[in-house]
């Protein structure tokens, strides 16, 4: 997925997965995934996607500050 936010491109196919959390089984309508990516220039973002009854019923990308990454991972 590619999304432009504040004139910066966030691209899952051109970035590296740092950590991935999966909730539920594949195909579960309430299951979802949260994947932390890092771009080649060191920016972090979270890709989310899930079933139609989940907290992430559509694909999305959300930038996250480097200093917030540890707290985000600990809250999973």
Coordinates of C-alpha atoms in Angstrom, one line a residue:
X1 CA 0.0 0.0 0.0
X2 CA 1.2 3.5 -0.8
X3 CA -0.1 6.6 1.0
X4 CA 1.1 10.2 0.9
X5 CA 0.8 12.1 4.2
X6 CA 2.1 15.6 4.6
X7 CA 4.0 15.3 1.2
X8 CA 5.8 12.2 2.4
X9 CA 5.4 8.8 0.8
X10 CA 4.8 5.8 3.0
X11 CA 5.0 2.6 0.9
X12 CA 4.8 -0.9 2.4
X13 CA 6.5 -2.5 -0.7
X14 CA 9.5 -0.2 -0.4
X15 CA 9.9 -0.3 3.4
X16 CA 11.1 -2.9 5.9
X17 CA 8.9 -4.7 8.4
X18 CA 10.1 -4.1 11.9
X19 CA 7.4 -5.8 13.9
X20 CA 4.0 -7.4 13.2
X21 CA 1.1 -8.2 15.5
X22 CA -1.8 -10.4 14.3
X23 CA -5.1 -10.8 16.1
X24 CA -7.5 -13.6 15.2
X25 CA -7.1 -16.2 12.4
X26 CA -7.0 -15.3 8.6
X27 CA -10.5 -14.7 7.3
X28 CA -11.9 -13.9 10.8
X29 CA -14.3 -10.9 10.3
X30 CA -13.1 -9.4 13.6
X31 CA -9.4 -10.3 13.1
X32 CA -6.8 -7.7 12.2
X33 CA -3.1 -7.0 11.9
X34 CA -0.8 -4.1 12.8
X35 CA 2.5 -3.9 11.1
X36 CA 5.3 -1.5 12.0
X37 CA 7.5 -0.5 9.0
X38 CA 10.6 1.6 8.7
X39 CA 11.4 3.5 5.5
X40 CA 14.9 3.7 4.0
X41 CA 15.3 7.1 5.5
X42 CA 14.4 6.0 9.0
X43 CA 10.7 7.1 9.2
X44 CA 8.3 4.7 11.0
X45 CA 4.7 4.0 10.1
X46 CA 2.0 1.5 11.1
X47 CA 0.1 -0.4 8.5
X48 CA -3.3 -1.6 9.7
X49 CA -5.9 -3.9 8.1
X50 CA -8.6 -6.3 9.2
X51 CA -11.9 -8.0 8.7
X52 CA -15.1 -6.0 8.2
X53 CA -16.0 -6.3 11.9
X54 CA -12.6 -5.5 13.2
X55 CA -11.2 -2.2 14.6
X56 CA -9.4 -1.8 11.2
X57 CA -12.0 -2.7 8.5
X58 CA -10.0 -0.9 5.8
X59 CA -6.3 -0.6 5.0
X60 CA -4.6 2.4 6.5
X61 CA -1.1 3.8 7.2
X62 CA -0.3 6.0 10.2
X63 CA 3.1 7.6 10.7
X64 CA 4.6 7.2 14.2
X65 CA 7.4 9.2 15.7
X66 CA 10.6 7.2 16.5
X67 CA 10.3 8.1 20.2
X68 CA 6.8 6.6 20.3
X69 CA 7.6 3.2 18.8
X70 CA 8.7 1.5 22.0
X71 CA 5.5 2.5 23.8
X72 CA 3.4 1.4 20.9
X73 CA 5.0 -2.0 20.9
X74 CA 4.7 -2.4 24.7
X75 CA 1.0 -1.6 24.4
X76 CA 0.3 -4.5 22.1

